[in-house]
Amino acid sequence: MQVAELDLDTLDATTATQAGPAGVPAAHGTGGARSADAVGEPDPDADADAVAGTAARRPDHDVLALRPAPGGPPLGAGDTFVLVRRRGRPVATFTATVPEGADPADVLAALARERLAGTRAPAPEWYGDPPRASVVVATRERAGQLARALDSLLAQDHPDFEIVVVDNAPVTDATRDLVEHKYVDQVRYVREPVPGLAAAHNRGIAAAGGPVIAFTDDDVIADPHWLTALSAAFAEDSRIGCVTGLILPARLTTPAQILLESHGGFAKGFAPRTYDPARPPADEPLFPFTAGRFGSGANMAFRTSALKAVGGFDPATGTGTPARGGDDLYAFVRILAAGHRLRYTPDALVWHHHRETPQDLRNQAYGYGAGLTAYLTALLARRPALLPALIARVPRGLAHARAMTAHREAGDGVPGEHGTHGHPWPRSLSRLERRGMLYGPIGYVKARRRVRGTPLPWEGR
């Protein structure tokens, strides 16, 4: 299945602008210039591959751009996962089939208008001067993927940021060599010997110099506007302690990738939302313990002072530890429990390279279950005062866990509601999630024994 971005001026074909190329608004990150693959007639001197899959602007066509997801092959006929943008801003996804011989722009734009008819345009975007930001990327022995991620981060339209790569318990010099040779004077390299994603993130906190610290993974490609959208909220609202963003698939080439995205993937929808502990949301009876609804670790930012005040990430959680995960969820709840607001914004977009094999998906299912109960165990170990609130939510929490790990038939609605839903969720994966949930507290205890007595990297600074 191919993955595409469709940028529209309007969803109403009868009111599509009649302006020529000069009337097209600039895309995010272009600095006022038109996107190179967006509008106007194709350059007759351009390489054919450079313009393949790109919609040319026509007077009767409201398509500003149609292009493959970053790094993807040219678009053609076949099954297609489509991100719809309105003047650059993500608003929806859907899947469709482009027939042989058809113009993908015509087919996909017509379907987008049909499926999104009657929806409101996003509120006008306004960003003041975003605060200085530090971007932390934790990695381990994946220099090829890391280079792709770093290239996208260096292309950000944010006016003032730094990039810190944390090499977690390396066994070779591949990551150091990559950063110090290809990205010299552009990216900072630090090493964290303690294995585990949370420990690596804590090392990144210690190395970062910005009042806002953003985290992403080495297997993503960041949209050029990602960091600006992610960090701007901190300047707008002093009570914001955390901001999360939208995660979409960069590729859907294997059955495992398609299955994961068909059942929600990592997306949290296209409606901005602010979670305020002073006003618990009525539609979230388990708030704040359903932290998975708030976002994911591949796309999150924190007010640095707030994150340090709650102790950063629990080093006994996360990938690379016996706990298997939960480091991001732990941080979300700690921030909310400290009285800060958490905001989700779909304008902050990263493209994630999902795991490719069935075994990858099985490992992921087990890890999700383990990470969920590991982070809850970490919360109670670090903040026993949360125990009464958690106990009060146990009955609903058990129902939520059963629903989350239930066998899902094709067509079942799931959070995100952006995939094809054309593939049943195997019962074997549901069982693995539940087994992981039973193991999570044990894994956390094992991991905590390993890091007991280890000081936080920024203590004493």
GROMACS .gro file of C-alpha atoms in nm:
model
  461
    1MET     CA    1   0.000   0.000   0.000
    2GLN     CA    2   0.139   0.340  -0.098
    3VAL     CA    3   0.131   0.637   0.140
    4ALA     CA    4   0.049   0.985   0.010
    5GLU     CA    5   0.002   1.343   0.120
    6LEU     CA    6  -0.283   1.535  -0.044
    7ASP     CA    7  -0.286   1.910   0.021
    8LEU     CA    8  -0.611   2.085  -0.069
    9ASP     CA    9  -0.709   2.450  -0.086
   10THR     CA   10  -1.070   2.364  -0.003
   11LEU     CA   11  -1.291   2.058   0.034
   12ASP     CA   12  -1.566   2.220  -0.172
   13ALA     CA   13  -1.509   2.164  -0.542
   14THR     CA   14  -1.760   2.435  -0.636
   15THR     CA   15  -1.562   2.703  -0.451
   16ALA     CA   16  -1.212   2.594  -0.548
   17THR     CA   17  -0.999   2.897  -0.608
   18GLN     CA   18  -0.962   3.007  -0.968
   19ALA     CA   19  -0.627   3.169  -0.901
   20GLY     CA   20  -0.324   3.054  -1.093
   21PRO     CA   21  -0.004   2.937  -0.928
   22ALA     CA   22   0.064   3.278  -0.776
   23GLY     CA   23  -0.252   3.252  -0.565
   24VAL     CA   24  -0.145   2.943  -0.377
   25PRO     CA   25  -0.054   2.984  -0.008
   26ALA     CA   26   0.291   2.873   0.097
   27ALA     CA   27   0.335   2.538   0.268
   28HIS     CA   28   0.477   2.516   0.621
   29GLY     CA   29   0.847   2.571   0.638
   30THR     CA   30   0.886   2.733   0.294
   31GLY     CA   31   0.951   3.077   0.431
   32GLY     CA   32   0.696   3.227   0.192
   33ALA     CA   33   0.820   3.050  -0.120
   34ARG     CA   34   0.608   2.794  -0.297
   35SER     CA   35   0.681   2.433  -0.218
   36ALA     CA   36   0.904   2.276  -0.479
   37ASP     CA   37   0.663   1.986  -0.532
   38ALA     CA   38   0.341   2.175  -0.485
   39VAL     CA   39   0.193   2.398  -0.752
   40GLY     CA   40   0.232   2.525  -1.105
   41GLU     CA   41   0.302   2.339  -1.427
   42PRO     CA   42   0.585   2.085  -1.404
   43ASP     CA   43   0.924   2.213  -1.505
   44PRO     CA   44   0.989   2.066  -1.853
   45ASP     CA   45   1.358   2.043  -1.766
   46ALA     CA   46   1.300   1.861  -1.438
   47ASP     CA   47   1.381   1.495  -1.398
   48ALA     CA   48   1.074   1.277  -1.451
   49ASP     CA   49   1.115   1.107  -1.116
   50ALA     CA   50   1.120   1.445  -0.942
   51VAL     CA   51   0.771   1.535  -1.064
   52ALA     CA   52   0.613   1.190  -1.064
   53GLY     CA   53   0.327   1.169  -0.818
   54THR     CA   54   0.296   1.547  -0.790
   55ALA     CA   55  -0.027   1.720  -0.886
   56ALA     CA   56   0.011   2.026  -1.106
   57ARG     CA   57  -0.211   2.321  -1.021
   58ARG     CA   58  -0.495   2.364  -1.269
   59PRO     CA   59  -0.750   2.649  -1.275
   60ASP     CA   60  -1.034   2.406  -1.203
   61HIS     CA   61  -0.846   2.198  -0.948
   62ASP     CA   62  -0.806   2.272  -0.577
   63VAL     CA   63  -0.511   2.036  -0.526
   64LEU     CA   64  -0.211   2.226  -0.395
   65ALA     CA   65   0.009   1.917  -0.381
   66LEU     CA   66  -0.003   1.541  -0.408
   67ARG     CA   67   0.317   1.364  -0.318
   68PRO     CA   68   0.435   1.040  -0.159
   69ALA     CA   69   0.516   1.031   0.209
   70PRO     CA   70   0.875   1.150   0.270
   71GLY     CA   71   1.121   0.922   0.097
   72GLY     CA   72   0.849   0.713  -0.065
   73PRO     CA   73   0.835   0.602  -0.430
   74PRO     CA   74   0.635   0.796  -0.692
   75LEU     CA   75   0.258   0.753  -0.666
   76GLY     CA   76   0.059   0.548  -0.912
   77ALA     CA   77  -0.234   0.309  -0.928
   78GLY     CA   78  -0.318   0.088  -0.633
   79ASP     CA   79  -0.425   0.094  -0.270
   80THR     CA   80  -0.331   0.421  -0.105
   81PHE     CA   81  -0.324   0.555   0.250
   82VAL     CA   82  -0.381   0.930   0.224
   83LEU     CA   83  -0.309   1.212   0.464
   84VAL     CA   84  -0.535   1.505   0.377
   85ARG     CA   85  -0.402   1.852   0.449
   86ARG     CA   86  -0.591   2.179   0.416
   87ARG     CA   87  -0.345   2.448   0.315
   88GLY     CA   88  -0.067   2.252   0.477
   89ARG     CA   89  -0.242   2.149   0.800
   90PRO     CA   90  -0.324   1.779   0.865
   91VAL     CA   91  -0.702   1.723   0.892
   92ALA     CA   92  -0.779   1.357   0.815
   93THR     CA   93  -0.665   1.027   0.669
   94PHE     CA   94  -0.844   0.771   0.458
   95THR     CA   95  -0.765   0.476   0.232
   96ALA     CA   96  -0.864   0.438  -0.131
   97THR     CA   97  -0.776   0.257  -0.450
   98VAL     CA   98  -0.650   0.452  -0.750
   99PRO     CA   99  -0.755   0.268  -1.071
  100GLU     CA  100  -0.509   0.197  -1.349
  101GLY     CA  101  -0.483   0.489  -1.587
  102ALA     CA  102  -0.658   0.734  -1.355
  103ASP     CA  103  -0.514   1.064  -1.235
  104PRO     CA  104  -0.435   1.006  -0.864
  105ALA     CA  105  -0.496   1.374  -0.787
  106ASP     CA  106  -0.845   1.369  -0.938
  107VAL     CA  107  -0.942   1.041  -0.770
  108LEU     CA  108  -0.808   1.120  -0.425
  109ALA     CA  109  -0.924   1.484  -0.418
  110ALA     CA  110  -1.279   1.379  -0.512
  111LEU     CA  111  -1.284   1.112  -0.241
  112ALA     CA  112  -1.143   1.355   0.016
  113ARG     CA  113  -1.420   1.606  -0.057
  114GLU     CA  114  -1.685   1.334  -0.040
  115ARG     CA  115  -1.566   1.183   0.285
  116LEU     CA  116  -1.496   1.513   0.458
  117ALA     CA  117  -1.794   1.708   0.327
  118GLY     CA  118  -1.945   1.927   0.595
  119THR     CA  119  -1.640   1.924   0.819
  120ARG     CA  120  -1.512   2.255   0.944
  121ALA     CA  121  -1.179   2.393   0.840
  122PRO     CA  122  -0.922   2.409   1.119
  123ALA     CA  123  -0.903   2.738   1.303
  124PRO     CA  124  -0.655   2.987   1.158
  125GLU     CA  125  -0.305   2.900   1.259
  126TRP     CA  126  -0.103   3.153   1.455
  127TYR     CA  127   0.239   3.100   1.600
  128GLY     CA  128   0.429   3.366   1.786
  129ASP     CA  129   0.798   3.327   1.850
  130PRO     CA  130   0.839   2.967   1.970
  131PRO     CA  131   1.082   2.924   2.260
  132ARG     CA  132   1.430   2.785   2.207
  133ALA     CA  133   1.408   2.409   2.193
  134SER     CA  134   1.636   2.110   2.235
  135VAL     CA  135   1.556   1.795   2.036
  136VAL     CA  136   1.674   1.468   2.190
  137VAL     CA  137   1.703   1.152   1.981
  138ALA     CA  138   1.796   0.836   2.169
  139THR     CA  139   1.943   0.560   1.955
  140ARG     CA  140   2.131   0.232   1.967
  141GLU     CA  141   2.319   0.079   1.675
  142ARG     CA  142   2.088   0.211   1.401
  143ALA     CA  143   2.306   0.465   1.225
  144GLY     CA  144   2.126   0.432   0.890
  145GLN     CA  145   1.784   0.512   1.033
  146LEU     CA  146   1.931   0.781   1.254
  147ALA     CA  147   2.079   0.967   0.955
  148ARG     CA  148   1.738   0.981   0.790
  149ALA     CA  149   1.582   1.121   1.108
  150LEU     CA  150   1.858   1.377   1.159
  151ASP     CA  151   1.826   1.504   0.802
  152SER     CA  152   1.458   1.577   0.864
  153LEU     CA  153   1.531   1.746   1.197
  154LEU     CA  154   1.793   1.974   1.044
  155ALA     CA  155   1.527   2.090   0.795
  156GLN     CA  156   1.295   2.223   1.067
  157ASP     CA  157   1.150   2.574   1.026
  158HIS     CA  158   1.192   2.649   1.398
  159PRO     CA  159   1.413   2.957   1.440
  160ASP     CA  160   1.626   2.843   1.735
  161PHE     CA  161   1.695   2.481   1.827
  162GLU     CA  162   1.967   2.227   1.892
  163ILE     CA  163   1.981   1.852   1.832
  164VAL     CA  164   2.127   1.609   2.085
  165VAL     CA  165   2.187   1.243   1.996
  166VAL     CA  166   2.209   1.008   2.294
  167ASP     CA  167   2.396   0.688   2.213
  168ASN     CA  168   2.250   0.430   2.451
  169ALA     CA  169   2.483   0.153   2.572
  170PRO     CA  170   2.662   0.131   2.235
  171VAL     CA  171   2.862  -0.173   2.132
  172THR     CA  172   3.022  -0.007   1.828
  173ASP     CA  173   3.136   0.343   1.729
  174ALA     CA  174   2.892   0.363   1.436
  175THR     CA  175   2.667   0.629   1.590
  176ARG     CA  176   2.954   0.842   1.717
  177ASP     CA  177   3.126   0.824   1.378
  178LEU     CA  178   2.807   0.924   1.197
  179VAL     CA  179   2.743   1.227   1.417
  180GLU     CA  180   3.103   1.345   1.439
  181HIS     CA  181   3.172   1.313   1.066
  182LYS     CA  182   2.846   1.376   0.876
  183TYR     CA  183   2.687   1.615   1.126
  184VAL     CA  184   2.988   1.789   1.277
  185ASP     CA  185   2.891   2.128   1.429
  186GLN     CA  186   2.522   2.050   1.363
  187VAL     CA  187   2.441   1.775   1.612
  188ARG     CA  188   2.575   1.709   1.963
  189TYR     CA  189   2.672   1.358   2.065
  190VAL     CA  190   2.646   1.222   2.419
  191ARG     CA  191   2.676   0.868   2.550
  192GLU     CA  192   2.460   0.696   2.812
  193PRO     CA  193   2.609   0.364   2.934
  194VAL     CA  194   2.298   0.248   3.126
  195PRO     CA  195   2.072   0.058   2.883
  196GLY     CA  196   1.714   0.170   2.847
  197LEU     CA  197   1.521   0.442   2.668
  198ALA     CA  198   1.432   0.630   2.987
  199ALA     CA  199   1.795   0.642   3.101
  200ALA     CA  200   1.892   0.774   2.757
  201HIS     CA  201   1.621   1.039   2.772
  202ASN     CA  202   1.739   1.147   3.117
  203ARG     CA  203   2.091   1.187   2.979
  204GLY     CA  204   1.940   1.402   2.705
  205ILE     CA  205   1.768   1.622   2.965
  206ALA     CA  206   2.101   1.680   3.134
  207ALA     CA  207   2.267   1.775   2.804
  208ALA     CA  208   1.987   1.995   2.670
  209GLY     CA  209   2.006   2.371   2.699
  210GLY     CA  210   1.659   2.480   2.586
  211PRO     CA  211   1.361   2.572   2.808
  212VAL     CA  212   1.161   2.326   2.594
  213ILE     CA  213   1.287   1.975   2.527
  214ALA     CA  214   1.140   1.761   2.252
  215PHE     CA  215   1.187   1.387   2.206
  216THR     CA  216   1.155   1.175   1.897
  217ASP     CA  217   1.285   0.839   1.777
  218ASP     CA  218   1.551   0.739   1.528
  219ASP     CA  219   1.291   0.569   1.305
  220VAL     CA  220   1.085   0.880   1.220
  221ILE     CA  221   1.092   1.155   0.961
  222ALA     CA  222   0.979   1.486   1.107
  223ASP     CA  223   0.757   1.721   0.908
  224PRO     CA  224   0.941   2.054   0.857
  225HIS     CA  225   0.687   2.231   1.079
  226TRP     CA  226   0.697   1.969   1.355
  227LEU     CA  227   0.913   2.145   1.611
  228THR     CA  228   0.749   2.485   1.569
  229ALA     CA  229   0.402   2.337   1.618
  230LEU     CA  230   0.518   2.126   1.911
  231SER     CA  231   0.694   2.406   2.098
  232ALA     CA  232   0.468   2.704   2.032
  233ALA     CA  233   0.210   2.601   2.292
  234PHE     CA  234   0.460   2.653   2.572
  235ALA     CA  235   0.481   3.024   2.487
  236GLU     CA  236   0.104   3.056   2.456
  237ASP     CA  237   0.013   2.898   2.792
  238SER     CA  238   0.240   2.902   3.096
  239ARG     CA  239   0.053   2.606   3.248
  240ILE     CA  240   0.141   2.372   2.962
  241GLY     CA  241   0.390   2.114   3.082
  242CYS     CA  242   0.378   1.869   2.792
  243VAL     CA  243   0.277   1.872   2.425
  244THR     CA  244   0.231   1.568   2.202
  245GLY     CA  245   0.168   1.540   1.829
  246LEU     CA  246   0.047   1.329   1.540
  247ILE     CA  247   0.225   1.009   1.431
  248LEU     CA  248   0.148   0.858   1.089
  249PRO     CA  249   0.301   0.565   0.897
  250ALA     CA  250   0.589   0.641   0.662
  251ARG     CA  251   0.546   0.304   0.488
  252LEU     CA  252   0.274   0.039   0.466
  253THR     CA  253   0.455  -0.225   0.265
  254THR     CA  254   0.421  -0.537   0.481
  255PRO     CA  255   0.118  -0.716   0.631
  256ALA     CA  256   0.243  -0.638   0.984
  257GLN     CA  257   0.260  -0.265   0.912
  258ILE     CA  258  -0.083  -0.263   0.751
  259LEU     CA  259  -0.235  -0.462   1.038
  260LEU     CA  260  -0.100  -0.221   1.300
  261GLU     CA  261  -0.219   0.089   1.115
  262SER     CA  262  -0.554  -0.069   1.031
  263HIS     CA  263  -0.624  -0.085   1.404
  264GLY     CA  264  -0.525   0.265   1.499
  265GLY     CA  265  -0.148   0.275   1.479
  266PHE     CA  266  -0.008   0.560   1.688
  267ALA     CA  267  -0.245   0.836   1.576
  268LYS     CA  268  -0.459   1.021   1.830
  269GLY     CA  269  -0.687   1.196   1.584
  270PHE     CA  270  -0.697   1.537   1.418
  271ALA     CA  271  -0.868   1.746   1.684
  272PRO     CA  272  -0.642   1.955   1.909
  273ARG     CA  273  -0.709   1.892   2.276
  274THR     CA  274  -0.588   2.023   2.609
  275TYR     CA  275  -0.596   1.800   2.917
  276ASP     CA  276  -0.621   1.998   3.240
  277PRO     CA  277  -0.595   1.822   3.578
  278ALA     CA  278  -0.797   2.106   3.731
  279ARG     CA  279  -1.084   2.015   3.498
  280PRO     CA  280  -1.079   1.638   3.439
  281PRO     CA  281  -1.243   1.554   3.105
  282ALA     CA  282  -1.591   1.408   3.140
  283ASP     CA  283  -1.529   1.159   2.859
  284GLU     CA  284  -1.216   1.017   3.027
  285PRO     CA  285  -1.335   0.841   3.346
  286LEU     CA  286  -0.988   0.688   3.398
  287PHE     CA  287  -0.808   1.022   3.366
  288PRO     CA  288  -0.514   1.058   3.399
  289PHE     CA  289  -0.426   0.689   3.403
  290THR     CA  290  -0.518   0.620   3.038
  291ALA     CA  291  -0.198   0.797   2.940
  292GLY     CA  292  -0.182   0.616   2.607
  293ARG     CA  293  -0.458   0.846   2.483
  294PHE     CA  294  -0.239   1.153   2.530
  295GLY     CA  295   0.032   1.068   2.280
  296SER     CA  296   0.343   0.858   2.229
  297GLY     CA  297   0.712   0.887   2.300
  298ALA     CA  298   0.809   0.930   1.934
  299ASN     CA  299   0.646   1.273   1.935
  300MET     CA  300   0.647   1.462   2.266
  301ALA     CA  301   0.790   1.776   2.424
  302PHE     CA  302   0.811   1.907   2.780
  303ARG     CA  303   0.881   2.228   2.961
  304THR     CA  304   1.230   2.139   3.076
  305SER     CA  305   1.188   2.283   3.426
  306ALA     CA  306   0.865   2.089   3.478
  307LEU     CA  307   1.016   1.762   3.359
  308LYS     CA  308   1.317   1.799   3.587
  309ALA     CA  309   1.090   1.888   3.880
  310VAL     CA  310   0.906   1.554   3.854
  311GLY     CA  311   1.234   1.363   3.828
  312GLY     CA  312   1.239   1.312   3.453
  313PHE     CA  313   1.173   0.960   3.325
  314ASP     CA  314   1.181   0.658   3.552
  315PRO     CA  315   1.497   0.473   3.438
  316ALA     CA  316   1.338   0.140   3.531
  317THR     CA  317   1.084   0.183   3.247
  318GLY     CA  318   1.116   0.190   2.871
  319THR     CA  319   1.247  -0.014   2.582
  320GLY     CA  320   1.578  -0.177   2.665
  321THR     CA  321   1.480  -0.261   3.025
  322PRO     CA  322   1.297  -0.564   3.168
  323ALA     CA  323   0.989  -0.339   3.194
  324ARG     CA  324   0.975  -0.326   2.811
  325GLY     CA  325   0.806   0.017   2.790
  326GLY     CA  326   0.591   0.274   2.967
  327ASP     CA  327   0.850   0.551   3.006
  328ASP     CA  328   0.648   0.803   2.804
  329LEU     CA  329   0.322   0.716   2.982
  330TYR     CA  330   0.489   0.758   3.319
  331ALA     CA  331   0.612   1.107   3.225
  332PHE     CA  332   0.270   1.214   3.096
  333VAL     CA  333   0.095   1.121   3.419
  334ARG     CA  334   0.366   1.270   3.640
  335ILE     CA  335   0.334   1.602   3.456
  336LEU     CA  336  -0.046   1.601   3.494
  337ALA     CA  337  -0.026   1.492   3.858
  338ALA     CA  338   0.201   1.791   3.923
  339GLY     CA  339  -0.075   2.023   3.803
  340HIS     CA  340   0.048   2.099   3.453
  341ARG     CA  341  -0.165   2.087   3.141
  342LEU     CA  342  -0.096   1.852   2.851
  343ARG     CA  343  -0.181   1.952   2.495
  344TYR     CA  344  -0.220   1.735   2.187
  345THR     CA  345  -0.176   1.908   1.850
  346PRO     CA  346  -0.204   1.728   1.514
  347ASP     CA  347  -0.007   2.009   1.349
  348ALA     CA  348   0.308   1.855   1.499
  349LEU     CA  349   0.353   1.560   1.262
  350VAL     CA  350   0.613   1.287   1.235
  351TRP     CA  351   0.615   0.992   0.994
  352HIS     CA  352   0.702   0.668   1.172
  353HIS     CA  353   0.858   0.358   1.018
  354HIS     CA  354   0.652   0.078   1.170
  355ARG     CA  355   0.802  -0.261   1.249
  356GLU     CA  356   0.798  -0.483   0.942
  357THR     CA  357   0.763  -0.849   1.043
  358PRO     CA  358   0.502  -1.056   1.227
  359GLN     CA  359   0.757  -1.126   1.501
  360ASP     CA  360   0.814  -0.752   1.538
  361LEU     CA  361   0.440  -0.708   1.587
  362ARG     CA  362   0.424  -0.987   1.844
  363ASN     CA  363   0.709  -0.829   2.038
  364GLN     CA  364   0.534  -0.495   2.018
  365ALA     CA  365   0.202  -0.633   2.145
  366TYR     CA  366   0.369  -0.797   2.444
  367GLY     CA  367   0.574  -0.485   2.512
  368TYR     CA  368   0.268  -0.259   2.506
  369GLY     CA  369   0.096  -0.473   2.765
  370ALA     CA  370   0.404  -0.492   2.984
  371GLY     CA  371   0.473  -0.120   2.954
  372LEU     CA  372   0.119  -0.033   3.058
  373THR     CA  373   0.129  -0.212   3.392
  374ALA     CA  374   0.497  -0.132   3.444
  375TYR     CA  375   0.429   0.241   3.426
  376LEU     CA  376   0.136   0.206   3.669
  377THR     CA  377   0.366   0.019   3.907
  378ALA     CA  378   0.627   0.293   3.868
  379LEU     CA  379   0.369   0.559   3.951
  380LEU     CA  380   0.269   0.387   4.273
  381ALA     CA  381   0.631   0.326   4.368
  382ARG     CA  382   0.730   0.687   4.305
  383ARG     CA  383   0.404   0.858   4.401
  384PRO     CA  384   0.215   0.645   4.659
  385ALA     CA  385  -0.029   0.934   4.707
  386LEU     CA  386  -0.184   0.837   4.373
  387LEU     CA  387  -0.292   0.497   4.508
  388PRO     CA  388  -0.645   0.601   4.625
  389ALA     CA  389  -0.723   0.759   4.290
  390LEU     CA  390  -0.599   0.451   4.108
  391ILE     CA  391  -0.794   0.210   4.330
  392ALA     CA  392  -1.112   0.410   4.270
  393ARG     CA  393  -1.069   0.353   3.899
  394VAL     CA  394  -0.985  -0.020   3.913
  395PRO     CA  395  -1.329  -0.152   3.799
  396ARG     CA  396  -1.338   0.078   3.498
  397GLY     CA  397  -0.970   0.017   3.440
  398LEU     CA  398  -1.022  -0.358   3.414
  399ALA     CA  399  -1.302  -0.303   3.164
  400HIS     CA  400  -1.078  -0.071   2.964
  401ALA     CA  401  -0.796  -0.328   2.964
  402ARG     CA  402  -1.031  -0.601   2.842
  403ALA     CA  403  -1.155  -0.378   2.562
  404MET     CA  404  -0.806  -0.265   2.468
  405THR     CA  405  -0.678  -0.623   2.433
  406ALA     CA  406  -0.994  -0.778   2.290
  407HIS     CA  407  -1.003  -0.963   1.959
  408ARG     CA  408  -1.115  -0.709   1.699
  409GLU     CA  409  -1.287  -0.805   1.376
  410ALA     CA  410  -1.232  -0.620   1.054
  411GLY     CA  411  -1.435  -0.302   1.059
  412ASP     CA  412  -1.423  -0.252   1.435
  413GLY     CA  413  -1.377   0.113   1.528
  414VAL     CA  414  -1.059   0.193   1.721
  415PRO     CA  415  -0.897   0.509   1.854
  416GLY     CA  416  -0.769   0.720   1.567
  417GLU     CA  417  -1.022   0.583   1.317
  418HIS     CA  418  -0.795   0.657   1.026
  419GLY     CA  419  -0.698   0.312   0.902
  420THR     CA  420  -0.868   0.070   0.668
  421HIS     CA  421  -1.001  -0.151   0.950
  422GLY     CA  422  -0.990  -0.421   0.684
  423HIS     CA  423  -0.791  -0.675   0.884
  424PRO     CA  424  -0.900  -0.861   1.200
  425TRP     CA  425  -0.674  -0.824   1.504
  426PRO     CA  426  -0.544  -1.177   1.577
  427ARG     CA  427  -0.646  -1.335   1.905
  428SER     CA  428  -0.283  -1.438   1.949
  429LEU     CA  429  -0.183  -1.070   1.971
  430SER     CA  430  -0.460  -1.001   2.222
  431ARG     CA  431  -0.331  -1.287   2.437
  432LEU     CA  432   0.023  -1.151   2.413
  433GLU     CA  433  -0.092  -0.807   2.528
  434ARG     CA  434  -0.262  -0.961   2.831
  435ARG     CA  435   0.041  -1.174   2.914
  436GLY     CA  436   0.251  -0.861   2.893
  437MET     CA  437   0.019  -0.684   3.135
  438LEU     CA  438   0.064  -0.965   3.386
  439TYR     CA  439   0.441  -0.945   3.347
  440GLY     CA  440   0.476  -0.565   3.361
  441PRO     CA  441   0.502  -0.522   3.741
  442ILE     CA  442   0.758  -0.804   3.761
  443GLY     CA  443   0.961  -0.647   3.484
  444TYR     CA  444   0.954  -0.310   3.659
  445VAL     CA  445   1.078  -0.457   3.986
  446LYS     CA  446   1.364  -0.631   3.804
  447ALA     CA  447   1.458  -0.312   3.621
  448ARG     CA  448   1.441  -0.098   3.933
  449ARG     CA  449   1.686  -0.325   4.114
  450ARG     CA  450   1.935  -0.269   3.833
  451VAL     CA  451   1.921   0.112   3.849
  452ARG     CA  452   1.875   0.153   4.224
  453GLY     CA  453   2.106   0.421   4.358
  454THR     CA  454   2.185   0.566   4.015
  455PRO     CA  455   2.162   0.948   4.040
  456LEU     CA  456   1.979   1.156   3.783
  457PRO     CA  457   2.230   1.291   3.530
  458TRP     CA  458   2.147   1.658   3.603
  459GLU     CA  459   2.165   1.633   3.982
  460GLY     CA  460   2.432   1.859   4.125
  461ARG     CA  461   2.452   2.070   3.811
   0.00000   0.00000   0.00000
